[in-house]
Coordinates of C-alpha atoms in Angstrom, one line a residue:
X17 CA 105.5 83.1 133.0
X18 CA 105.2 79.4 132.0
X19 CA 108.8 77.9 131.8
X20 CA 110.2 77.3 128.2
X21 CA 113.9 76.9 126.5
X22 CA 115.8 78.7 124.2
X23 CA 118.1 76.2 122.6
X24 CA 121.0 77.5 120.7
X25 CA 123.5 75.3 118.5
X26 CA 126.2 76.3 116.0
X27 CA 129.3 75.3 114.5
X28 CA 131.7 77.3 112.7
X29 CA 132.4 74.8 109.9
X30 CA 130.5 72.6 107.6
X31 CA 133.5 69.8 108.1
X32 CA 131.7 69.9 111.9
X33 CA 128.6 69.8 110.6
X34 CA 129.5 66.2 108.8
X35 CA 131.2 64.8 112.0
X36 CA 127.7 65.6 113.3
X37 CA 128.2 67.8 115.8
X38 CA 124.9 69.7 115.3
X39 CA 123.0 67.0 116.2
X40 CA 125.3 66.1 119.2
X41 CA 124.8 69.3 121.0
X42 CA 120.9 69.2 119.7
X43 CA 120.5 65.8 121.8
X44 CA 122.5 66.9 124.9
X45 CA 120.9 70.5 125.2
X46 CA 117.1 69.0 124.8
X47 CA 118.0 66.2 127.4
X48 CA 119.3 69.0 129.9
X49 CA 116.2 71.3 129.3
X50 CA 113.7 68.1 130.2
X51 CA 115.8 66.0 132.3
X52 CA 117.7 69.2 134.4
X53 CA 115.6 72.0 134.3
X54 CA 111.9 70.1 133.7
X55 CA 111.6 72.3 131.0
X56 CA 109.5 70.0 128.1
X57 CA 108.7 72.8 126.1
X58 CA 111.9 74.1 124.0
X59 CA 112.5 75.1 120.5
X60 CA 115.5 74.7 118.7
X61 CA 117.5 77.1 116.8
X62 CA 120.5 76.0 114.6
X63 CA 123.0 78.1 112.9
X64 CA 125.5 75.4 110.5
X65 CA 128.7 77.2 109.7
X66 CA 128.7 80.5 111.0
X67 CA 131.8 82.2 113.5
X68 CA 131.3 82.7 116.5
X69 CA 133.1 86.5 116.1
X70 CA 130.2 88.4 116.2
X71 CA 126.3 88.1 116.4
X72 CA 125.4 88.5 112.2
X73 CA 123.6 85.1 112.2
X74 CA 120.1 84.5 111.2
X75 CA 118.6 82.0 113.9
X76 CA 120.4 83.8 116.3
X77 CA 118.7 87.0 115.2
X78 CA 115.4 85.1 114.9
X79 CA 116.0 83.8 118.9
X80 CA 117.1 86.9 120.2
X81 CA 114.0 88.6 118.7
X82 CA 111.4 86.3 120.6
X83 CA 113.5 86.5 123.7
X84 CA 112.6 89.8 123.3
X85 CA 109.1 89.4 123.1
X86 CA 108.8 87.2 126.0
X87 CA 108.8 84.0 124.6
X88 CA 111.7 82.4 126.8
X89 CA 112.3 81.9 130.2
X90 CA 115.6 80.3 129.7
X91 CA 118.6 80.6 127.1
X92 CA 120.4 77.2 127.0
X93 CA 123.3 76.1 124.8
X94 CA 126.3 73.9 125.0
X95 CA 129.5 76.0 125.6
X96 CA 129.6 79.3 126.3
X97 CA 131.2 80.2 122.7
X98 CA 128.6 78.9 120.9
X99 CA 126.9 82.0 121.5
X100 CA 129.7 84.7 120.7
X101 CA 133.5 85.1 121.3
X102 CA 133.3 88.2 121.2
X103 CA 132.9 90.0 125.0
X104 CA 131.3 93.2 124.1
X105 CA 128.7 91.5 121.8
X106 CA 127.9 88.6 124.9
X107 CA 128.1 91.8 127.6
X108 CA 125.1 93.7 125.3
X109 CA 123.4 90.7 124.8
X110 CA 123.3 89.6 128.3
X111 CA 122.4 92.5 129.4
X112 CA 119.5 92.3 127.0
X113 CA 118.7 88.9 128.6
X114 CA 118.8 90.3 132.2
X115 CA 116.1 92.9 130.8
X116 CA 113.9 90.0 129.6
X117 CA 114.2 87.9 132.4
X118 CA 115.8 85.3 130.7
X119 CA 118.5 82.7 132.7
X120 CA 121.5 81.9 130.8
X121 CA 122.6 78.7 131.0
X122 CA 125.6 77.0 129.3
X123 CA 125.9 72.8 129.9
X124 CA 129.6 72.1 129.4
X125 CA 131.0 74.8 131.5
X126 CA 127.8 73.6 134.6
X127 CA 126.8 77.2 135.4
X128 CA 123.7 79.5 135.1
X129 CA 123.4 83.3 135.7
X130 CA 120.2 83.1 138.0
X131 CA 123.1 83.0 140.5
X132 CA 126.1 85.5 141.6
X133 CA 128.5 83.6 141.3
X134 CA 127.4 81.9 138.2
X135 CA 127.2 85.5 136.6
X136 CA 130.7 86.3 137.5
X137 CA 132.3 82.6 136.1
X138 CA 130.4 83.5 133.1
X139 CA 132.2 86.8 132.8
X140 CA 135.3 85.4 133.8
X141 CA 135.0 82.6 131.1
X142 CA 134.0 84.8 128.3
X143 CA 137.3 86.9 128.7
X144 CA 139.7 84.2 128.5
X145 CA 137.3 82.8 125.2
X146 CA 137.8 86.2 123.6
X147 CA 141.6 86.2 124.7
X148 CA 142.1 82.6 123.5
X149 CA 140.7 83.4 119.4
X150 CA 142.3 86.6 119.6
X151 CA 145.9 84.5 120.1
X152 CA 144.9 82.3 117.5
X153 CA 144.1 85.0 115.1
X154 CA 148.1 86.0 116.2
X155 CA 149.9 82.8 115.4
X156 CA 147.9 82.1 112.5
X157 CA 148.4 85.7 111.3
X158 CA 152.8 85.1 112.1
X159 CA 152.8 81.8 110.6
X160 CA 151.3 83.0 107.6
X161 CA 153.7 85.9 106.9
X162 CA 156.6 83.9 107.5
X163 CA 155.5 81.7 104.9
X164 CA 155.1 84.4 102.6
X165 CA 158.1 85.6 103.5
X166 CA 159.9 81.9 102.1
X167 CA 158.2 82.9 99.1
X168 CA 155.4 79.8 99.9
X169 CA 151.6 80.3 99.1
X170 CA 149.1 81.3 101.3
X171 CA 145.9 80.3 99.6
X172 CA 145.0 83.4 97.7
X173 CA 142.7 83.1 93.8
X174 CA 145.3 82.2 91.4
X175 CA 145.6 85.0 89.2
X176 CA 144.7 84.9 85.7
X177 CA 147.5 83.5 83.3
X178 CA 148.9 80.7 85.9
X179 CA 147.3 77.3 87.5
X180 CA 148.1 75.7 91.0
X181 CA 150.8 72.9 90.5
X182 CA 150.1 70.0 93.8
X183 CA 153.6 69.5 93.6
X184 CA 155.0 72.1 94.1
X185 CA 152.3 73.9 95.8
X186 CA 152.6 77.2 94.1
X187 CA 150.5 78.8 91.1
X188 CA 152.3 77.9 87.3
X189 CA 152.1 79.7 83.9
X190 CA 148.9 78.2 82.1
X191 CA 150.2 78.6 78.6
X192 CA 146.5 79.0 77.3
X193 CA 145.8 81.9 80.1
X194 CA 149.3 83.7 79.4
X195 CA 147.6 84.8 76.1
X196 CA 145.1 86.8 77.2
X197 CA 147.4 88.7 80.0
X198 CA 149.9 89.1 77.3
X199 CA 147.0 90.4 75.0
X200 CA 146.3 93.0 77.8
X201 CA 149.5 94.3 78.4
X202 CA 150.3 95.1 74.8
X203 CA 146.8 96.4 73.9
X204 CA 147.3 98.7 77.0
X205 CA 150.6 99.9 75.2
X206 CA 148.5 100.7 72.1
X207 CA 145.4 102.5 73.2
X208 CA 146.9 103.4 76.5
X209 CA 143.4 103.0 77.9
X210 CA 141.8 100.5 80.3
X211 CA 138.3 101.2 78.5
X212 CA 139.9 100.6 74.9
X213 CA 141.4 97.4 76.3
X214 CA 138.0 96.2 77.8
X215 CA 136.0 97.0 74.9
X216 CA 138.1 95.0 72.4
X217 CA 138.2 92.0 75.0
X218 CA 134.7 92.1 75.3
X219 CA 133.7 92.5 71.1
X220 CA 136.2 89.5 70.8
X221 CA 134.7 87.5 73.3
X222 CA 137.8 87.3 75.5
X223 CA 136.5 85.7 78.7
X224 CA 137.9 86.8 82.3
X225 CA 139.1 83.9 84.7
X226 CA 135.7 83.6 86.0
X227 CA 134.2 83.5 82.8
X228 CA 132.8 86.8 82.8
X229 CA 133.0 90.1 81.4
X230 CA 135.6 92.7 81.4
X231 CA 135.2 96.1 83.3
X232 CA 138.1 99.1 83.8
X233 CA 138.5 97.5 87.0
X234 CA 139.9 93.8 86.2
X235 CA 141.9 95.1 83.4
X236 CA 143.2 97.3 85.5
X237 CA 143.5 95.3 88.5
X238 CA 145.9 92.5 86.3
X239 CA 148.5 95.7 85.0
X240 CA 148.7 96.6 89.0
X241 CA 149.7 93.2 89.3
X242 CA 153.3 92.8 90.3
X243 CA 152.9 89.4 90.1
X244 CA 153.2 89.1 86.3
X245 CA 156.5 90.2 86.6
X246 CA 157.6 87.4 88.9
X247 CA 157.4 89.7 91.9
X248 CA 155.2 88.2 95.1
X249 CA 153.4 90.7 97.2
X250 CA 151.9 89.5 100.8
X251 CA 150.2 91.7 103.5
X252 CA 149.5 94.5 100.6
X253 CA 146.1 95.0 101.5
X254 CA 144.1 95.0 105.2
X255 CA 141.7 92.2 103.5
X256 CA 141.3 90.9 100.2
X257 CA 139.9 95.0 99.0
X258 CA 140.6 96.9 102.1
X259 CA 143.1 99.8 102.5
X260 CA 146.4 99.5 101.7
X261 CA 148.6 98.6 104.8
X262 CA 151.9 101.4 104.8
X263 CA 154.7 99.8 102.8
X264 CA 157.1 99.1 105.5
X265 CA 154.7 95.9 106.5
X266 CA 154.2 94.8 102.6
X267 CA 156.5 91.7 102.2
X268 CA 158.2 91.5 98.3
X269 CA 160.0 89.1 96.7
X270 CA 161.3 89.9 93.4
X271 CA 162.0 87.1 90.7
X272 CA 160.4 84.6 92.9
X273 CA 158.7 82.7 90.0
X274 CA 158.3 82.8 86.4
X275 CA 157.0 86.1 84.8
X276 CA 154.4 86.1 82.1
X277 CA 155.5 90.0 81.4
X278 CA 158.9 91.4 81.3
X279 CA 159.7 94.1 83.6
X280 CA 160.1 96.7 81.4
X281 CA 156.7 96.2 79.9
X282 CA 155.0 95.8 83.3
X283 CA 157.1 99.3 84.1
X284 CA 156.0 100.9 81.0
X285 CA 152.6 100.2 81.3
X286 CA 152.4 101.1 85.0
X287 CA 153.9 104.7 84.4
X288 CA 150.9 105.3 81.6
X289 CA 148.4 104.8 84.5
X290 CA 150.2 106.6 87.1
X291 CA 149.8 109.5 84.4
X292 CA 146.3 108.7 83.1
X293 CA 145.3 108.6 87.0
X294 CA 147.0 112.4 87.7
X295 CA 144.6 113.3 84.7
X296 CA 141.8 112.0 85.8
X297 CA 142.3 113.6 89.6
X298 CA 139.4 116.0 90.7
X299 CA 141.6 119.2 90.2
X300 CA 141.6 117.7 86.4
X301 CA 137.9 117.0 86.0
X302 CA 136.9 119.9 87.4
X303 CA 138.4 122.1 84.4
X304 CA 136.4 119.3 82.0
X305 CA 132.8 119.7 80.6
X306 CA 129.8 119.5 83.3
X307 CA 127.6 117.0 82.3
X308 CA 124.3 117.9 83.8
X309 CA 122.8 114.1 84.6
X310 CA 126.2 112.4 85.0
X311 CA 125.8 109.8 87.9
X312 CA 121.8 109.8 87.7
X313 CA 120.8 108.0 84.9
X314 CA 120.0 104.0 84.9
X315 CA 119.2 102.1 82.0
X316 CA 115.8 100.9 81.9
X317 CA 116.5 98.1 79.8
X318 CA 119.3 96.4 81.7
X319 CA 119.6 98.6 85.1
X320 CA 123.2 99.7 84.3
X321 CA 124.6 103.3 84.9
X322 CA 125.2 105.9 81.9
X323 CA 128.3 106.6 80.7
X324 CA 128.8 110.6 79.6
X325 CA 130.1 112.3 77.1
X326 CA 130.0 115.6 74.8
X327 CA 128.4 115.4 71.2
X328 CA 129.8 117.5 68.4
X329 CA 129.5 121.6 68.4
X330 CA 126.5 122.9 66.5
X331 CA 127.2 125.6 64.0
X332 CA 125.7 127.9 66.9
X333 CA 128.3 126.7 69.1
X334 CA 125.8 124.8 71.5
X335 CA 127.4 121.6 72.5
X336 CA 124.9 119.0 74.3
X337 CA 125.9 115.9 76.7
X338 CA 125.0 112.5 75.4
X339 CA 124.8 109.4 77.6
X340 CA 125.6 105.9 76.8
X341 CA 124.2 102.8 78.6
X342 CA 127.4 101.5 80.2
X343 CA 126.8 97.6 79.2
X344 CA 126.0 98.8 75.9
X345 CA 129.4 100.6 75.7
X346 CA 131.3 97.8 77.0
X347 CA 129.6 95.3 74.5
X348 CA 127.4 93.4 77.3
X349 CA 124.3 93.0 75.3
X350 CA 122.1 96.4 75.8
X351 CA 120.7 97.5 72.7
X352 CA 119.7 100.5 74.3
X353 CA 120.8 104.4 72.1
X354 CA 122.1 107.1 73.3
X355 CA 120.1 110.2 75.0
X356 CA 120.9 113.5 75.1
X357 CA 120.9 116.0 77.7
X358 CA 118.3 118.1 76.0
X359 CA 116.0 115.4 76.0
X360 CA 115.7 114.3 79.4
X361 CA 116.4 118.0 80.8
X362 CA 113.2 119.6 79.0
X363 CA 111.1 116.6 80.3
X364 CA 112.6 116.7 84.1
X365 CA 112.4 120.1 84.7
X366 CA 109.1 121.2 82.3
X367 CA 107.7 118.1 85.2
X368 CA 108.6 120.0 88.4
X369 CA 107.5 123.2 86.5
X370 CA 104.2 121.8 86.6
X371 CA 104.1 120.7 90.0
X372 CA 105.2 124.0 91.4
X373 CA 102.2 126.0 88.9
X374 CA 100.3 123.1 90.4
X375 CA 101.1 124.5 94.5
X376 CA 99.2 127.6 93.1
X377 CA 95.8 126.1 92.8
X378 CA 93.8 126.3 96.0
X379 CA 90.8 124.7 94.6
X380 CA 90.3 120.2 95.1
X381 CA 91.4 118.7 91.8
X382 CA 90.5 115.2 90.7
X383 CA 93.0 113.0 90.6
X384 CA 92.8 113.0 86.7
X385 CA 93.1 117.0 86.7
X386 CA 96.4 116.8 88.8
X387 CA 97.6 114.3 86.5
X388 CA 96.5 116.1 83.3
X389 CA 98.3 119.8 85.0
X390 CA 101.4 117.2 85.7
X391 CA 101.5 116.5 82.0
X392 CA 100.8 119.3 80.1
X393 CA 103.5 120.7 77.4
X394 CA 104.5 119.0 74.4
X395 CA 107.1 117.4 76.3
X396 CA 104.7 115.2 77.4
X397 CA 102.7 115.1 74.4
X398 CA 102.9 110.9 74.3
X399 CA 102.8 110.4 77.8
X400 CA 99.6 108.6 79.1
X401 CA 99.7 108.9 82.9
X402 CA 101.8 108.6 86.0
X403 CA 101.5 105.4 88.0
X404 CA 101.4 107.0 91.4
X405 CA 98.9 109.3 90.7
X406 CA 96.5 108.4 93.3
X407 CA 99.2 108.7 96.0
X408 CA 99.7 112.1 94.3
X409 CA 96.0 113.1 94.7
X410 CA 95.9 111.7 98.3
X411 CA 99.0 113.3 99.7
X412 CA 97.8 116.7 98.2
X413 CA 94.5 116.3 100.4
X414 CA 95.5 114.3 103.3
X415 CA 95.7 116.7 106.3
X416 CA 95.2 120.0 104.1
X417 CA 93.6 121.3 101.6
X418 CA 96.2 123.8 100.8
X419 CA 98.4 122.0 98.1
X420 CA 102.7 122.2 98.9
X421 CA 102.4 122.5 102.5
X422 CA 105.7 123.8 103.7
X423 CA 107.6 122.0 106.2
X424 CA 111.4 121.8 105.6
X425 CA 111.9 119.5 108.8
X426 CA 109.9 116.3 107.2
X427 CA 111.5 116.5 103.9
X428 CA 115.2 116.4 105.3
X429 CA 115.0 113.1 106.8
X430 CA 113.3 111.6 104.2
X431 CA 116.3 112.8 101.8
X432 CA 119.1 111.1 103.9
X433 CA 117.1 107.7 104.9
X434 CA 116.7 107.1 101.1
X435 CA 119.6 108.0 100.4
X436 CA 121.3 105.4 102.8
X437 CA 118.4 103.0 101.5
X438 CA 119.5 103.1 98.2
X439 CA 123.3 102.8 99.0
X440 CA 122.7 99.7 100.9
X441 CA 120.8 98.1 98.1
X442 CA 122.9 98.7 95.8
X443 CA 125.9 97.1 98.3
X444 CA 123.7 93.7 98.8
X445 CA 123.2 93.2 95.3
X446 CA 126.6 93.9 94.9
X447 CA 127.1 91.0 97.8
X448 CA 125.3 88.4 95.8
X449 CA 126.9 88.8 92.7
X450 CA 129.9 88.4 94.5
X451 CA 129.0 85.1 96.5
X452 CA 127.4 83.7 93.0
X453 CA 131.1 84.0 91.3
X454 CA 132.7 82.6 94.5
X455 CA 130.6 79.4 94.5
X456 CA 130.7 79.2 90.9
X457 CA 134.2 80.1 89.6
X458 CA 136.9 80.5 92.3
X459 CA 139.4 77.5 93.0
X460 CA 138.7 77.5 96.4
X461 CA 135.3 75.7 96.4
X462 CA 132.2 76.7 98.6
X463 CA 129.8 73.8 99.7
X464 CA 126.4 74.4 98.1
X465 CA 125.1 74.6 101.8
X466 CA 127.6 77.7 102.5
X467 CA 126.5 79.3 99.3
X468 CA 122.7 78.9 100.3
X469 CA 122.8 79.8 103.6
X470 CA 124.4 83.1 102.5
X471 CA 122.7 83.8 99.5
X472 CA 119.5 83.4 102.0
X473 CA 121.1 86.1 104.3
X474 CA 122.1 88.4 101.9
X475 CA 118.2 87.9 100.1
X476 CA 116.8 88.5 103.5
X477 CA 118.5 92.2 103.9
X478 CA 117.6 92.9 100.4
X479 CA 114.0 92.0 101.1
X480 CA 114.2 94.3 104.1
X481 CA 115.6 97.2 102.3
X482 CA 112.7 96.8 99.5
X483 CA 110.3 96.8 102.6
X484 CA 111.9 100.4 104.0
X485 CA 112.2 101.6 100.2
X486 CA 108.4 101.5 100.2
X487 CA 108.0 102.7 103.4
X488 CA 109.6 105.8 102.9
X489 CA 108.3 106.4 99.5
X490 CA 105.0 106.3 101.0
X491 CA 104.0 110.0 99.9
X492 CA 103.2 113.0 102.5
X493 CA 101.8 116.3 102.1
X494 CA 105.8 117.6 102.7
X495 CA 106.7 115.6 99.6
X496 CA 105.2 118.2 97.4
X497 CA 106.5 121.2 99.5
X498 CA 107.0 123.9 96.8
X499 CA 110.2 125.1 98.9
X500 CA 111.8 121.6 98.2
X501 CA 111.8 122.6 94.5
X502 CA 113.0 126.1 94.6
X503 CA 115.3 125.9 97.8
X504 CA 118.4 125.2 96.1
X505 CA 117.7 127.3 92.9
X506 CA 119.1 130.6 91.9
X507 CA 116.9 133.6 91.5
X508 CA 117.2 133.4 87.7
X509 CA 116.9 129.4 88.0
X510 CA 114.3 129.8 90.0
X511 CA 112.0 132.2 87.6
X512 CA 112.8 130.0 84.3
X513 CA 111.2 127.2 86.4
X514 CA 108.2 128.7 87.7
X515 CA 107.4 130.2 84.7
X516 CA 107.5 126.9 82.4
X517 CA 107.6 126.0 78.7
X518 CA 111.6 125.8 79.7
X519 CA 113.7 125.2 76.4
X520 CA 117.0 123.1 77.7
X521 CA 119.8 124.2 75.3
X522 CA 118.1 128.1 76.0
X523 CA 118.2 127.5 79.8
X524 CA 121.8 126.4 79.4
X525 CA 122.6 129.3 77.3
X526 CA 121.3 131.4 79.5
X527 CA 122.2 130.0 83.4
X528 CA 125.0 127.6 82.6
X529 CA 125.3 124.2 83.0
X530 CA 127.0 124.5 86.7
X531 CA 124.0 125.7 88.4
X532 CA 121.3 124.0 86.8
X533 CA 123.4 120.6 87.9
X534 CA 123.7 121.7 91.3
X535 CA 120.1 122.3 91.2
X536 CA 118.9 118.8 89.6
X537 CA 122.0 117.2 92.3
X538 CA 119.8 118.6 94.8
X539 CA 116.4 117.5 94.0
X540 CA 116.7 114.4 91.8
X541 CA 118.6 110.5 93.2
X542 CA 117.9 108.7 89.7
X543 CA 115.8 109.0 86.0
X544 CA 115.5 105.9 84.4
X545 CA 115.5 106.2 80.9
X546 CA 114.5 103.3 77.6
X547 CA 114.1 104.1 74.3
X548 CA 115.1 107.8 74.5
X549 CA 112.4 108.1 76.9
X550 CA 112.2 109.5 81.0
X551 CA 110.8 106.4 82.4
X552 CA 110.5 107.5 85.8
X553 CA 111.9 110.3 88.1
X554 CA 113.2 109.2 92.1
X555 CA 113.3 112.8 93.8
X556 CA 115.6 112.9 97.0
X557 CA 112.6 113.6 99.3
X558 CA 110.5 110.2 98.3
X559 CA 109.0 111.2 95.7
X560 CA 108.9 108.8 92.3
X561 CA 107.4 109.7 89.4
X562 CA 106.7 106.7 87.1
X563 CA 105.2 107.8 83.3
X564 CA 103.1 105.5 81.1
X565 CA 104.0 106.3 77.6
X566 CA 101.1 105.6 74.6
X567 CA 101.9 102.5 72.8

């Protein structure tokens, strides 16, 4: 194999970066790849303020995977810890190097592993690298606590209602801010509900500290706080929303700087949710109404989750569900109305009652008669087609002719790795909100390079996930296995669905509301609905259903 270099730079911190220390190690590492090793054909890879701690860097990533592919001979940087502090991630990878025939060689510490003994100074190094950041992480860790514990700052977001005074280095009461934390607290009194309070903050306008809108959380989050009675909390949490540590390693200080709440308000207030959080408790919801799509609807308008609820009583004493856009609840902007449960229940299951009279014919259907059997009831009377109807007509004939081909070990899989899929989606998207407030609103300020190197990370993963998404929603002949449908289902279930023209509030009346939950749990991830309407169907094997509607 023709020689050529891996060269690897990084720096932990942009204030690095601007004493130019990328460009320093660039220099030296291309002049030891030409000058030591003859090597004139290299290619950089730069990674500009990421830790050292563990591997979760892109041009690493990127290097690593054409090391893999056979692209380098050698791996050169400029201290060992450049690459990792971390020994078990430098062990795997080096390992992975050995398996690639690739010679690790760092310039400052003058060894490189195509010799024993350079192997085993390597090793040796690495240990006292990791040993030396995990004493750092120590002191900094026991010099911060005893600063908490002298009632002194230690660089957290100042909390809504107070400002950071330079003189005396500790958060003050912002007299304009108070107003909206007093605003909470009594509101809270009033209604004695975090959804009440939000809803008036948000139909008034009432920004948070970010300038953003209110949700159960943040309201909540600011009557937790015992800072607004003048208390300081440290070492609470393991990170800024991790588990709570156990209470003998919280450090308190009570009255350690001016309230904004007095304690018998804060107390008051505090007791209300302790009670409003034993109500809400599973043993609680499990005596309440079963909502039959709770947790599976998204708005089609804005993407948010539905909120549930039960309508009035007919004089027959039916009593449907009704679901509420969440941002349209909360006052966000969504114009979208509410749906009820008998709406989008006689359109879901009538659908997979026509798929499964559908497993019955033996007989090659065009790809508009599948769609046309797919449609047929008046639930569907201003439908117009399904968007993936051709992958519909090819998985029915694409290794058999016999439609609903069982095979329970391809469909299980499928139902967990989408699952997952979905989950981490949801978390990156979650991520970037998150780093877009950070850079935007929070005192501490991010360098615009930070925030676009990890907005280019987290874009990257949810590009990937997208990719996968698609992948496994690629449909098989197992994605219309008629044992999917009907696994789950009780006999009598089971017989109102094969037989069809299924009436909701009659099913209900008839099964209960328990069972056929369980039963759409089982099948069904997420039904987007708009204007009253089933706008598509994501079924927990791959399978998504997306209906064109006449105009």
């Amino acid at each position: 194999m023709n020689k050529k270099s891996a060269i690897y730079v990084r720096v932990s911190t942009s204030h690095q970066i601007d004493k130019d220390s990328l460009p320093l190690q660039r220099k030296d590492l291309i002049n030891y790849s030409k000058l030591i090793l003859g090597i004139d054909n290299y290619v950089v890879f730069e990674d500009a303020g990421y830790s050292g701690k563990n591997t979760d860097r892109p041009a690493f990533k990127d290097m690593f995977n054409r090391i893999k592919e056979g692209e380098f001979s050698h791996l050169l940087v400029w201290k060992i810890d450049r690459i990792s502090r971390n020994l078990l991630d430098f062990c795997s990878m080096y390992d992975e190097l050995k398996k690639y025939n690739c010679t690790f060689i760092s310039k400052n510490e003058q060894f490189d592993t195509s010799s024993a003994m350079g192997e085993a100074m390597l090793k040796i190094i690495l240990v006292f690298a990791e040993l030396e950041r995990k004493l750092t992480g120590e002191r900094v860790a026991a010099t911060m606590l005893d600063r908490a514990t002298k009632g002194l700052w230690n660089g957290a977001p100042i909390p809504l209602g107070y400002k950071w005074d330079k003189i005396i280095k500790f958060p003050v009461i912002d007299d304009e801010e108070r107003l909206t934390v007093e605003l909470i607290y009594n509101k809270y009194i009033e209604t004695e509900s975090t959804s009440a309070v939000v809803k008036y903050l948000n139909q008034h306008n009432i920004r948070t500290k970010r300038d953003g809108n209110w949700s159960t959380k943040t309201v909540g989050d600011i009557l937790r706080n015992p800072f607004y009675k003048g208390t300081y909390r440290y070492n609470f949490r393991e990170s800024a929303r991790g588990k709570k540590k156990k209470e003998n390693e919280w450090i308190v200080l009570d009255n350690n700087h001016d309230p904004i709440i007095a304690l018998d308000l804060w107390t008051k207030c505090n007791n209300i949710l302790d009670e409003n959080a034993k109500k809400n408790s599973a043993r609680f919801r499990a005596k309440s109404k079963t909502h039959i799509f709770a947790g599976l609807l998204e708005c089609g308008e804005c993407h948010k989750s539905f909120y549930s609820k039960s309508d009035k009583t007919s004089l027959d004493g039916y009593t449907p569900s009704i679901y509420t856009c969440s941002s349209r609840y909360n006052h966000l902007g969504c114009n979208q109305k509410t749906i009820s449960d008998t709406i989008i229940g006689n359109f879901t299951l009538n659908f997979i009652s026509n798929m499964i009279k559908l497993s019955k014919t033996y007989k090659k259907l065009s790809p508009e008669d599948i769609e046309k059997n797919l449609l047929s009831g008046s639930s569907f009377n201003d439908v117009k087609g399904i968007i993936e109807i051709d992958d519909i007509f090819n998985s029915f004939y694409n290794t058999s002719s016999k439609i609903f081909k069982p095979n329970k070990q391809e469909t299980k899989p499928a139902n967990i790795d989408l699952n997952k899929l979905d989950a981490d989606l949801k978390k990156q998207h979650r991520a970037l909100e998150r780093l877009e407030n950070l850079y935007l609103y929070d005192e501490k300020e991010m360098s615009e390079k930070d925030y676009i190197l990890k907005k280019n990370i987290i874009n990257t993963k949810i590009k990937e996930i997208d990719a996968k998404i698609k992948s496994s929603a690629t449909i098989s002949t197992s994605t219309y296995n008629i044992n999917f449908f009907l696994n789950t289902a009780t006999l009598e279930l089971s017989k109102e669905i094969i037989e069809g023209n299924i009436n909701m509030k009659s099913l209900i009346q008839r099964v209960g509301r328990d069972i056929i939950k369980e039963f759409v749990n089982s099948l069904i991830t997420k039904i987007t609905v708009r204007d009253r309407k089933v706008i598509s169907i994501q079924f927990t094997n791959g399978l998504i259903s997306t209906f064109i509607y006449e105009v």
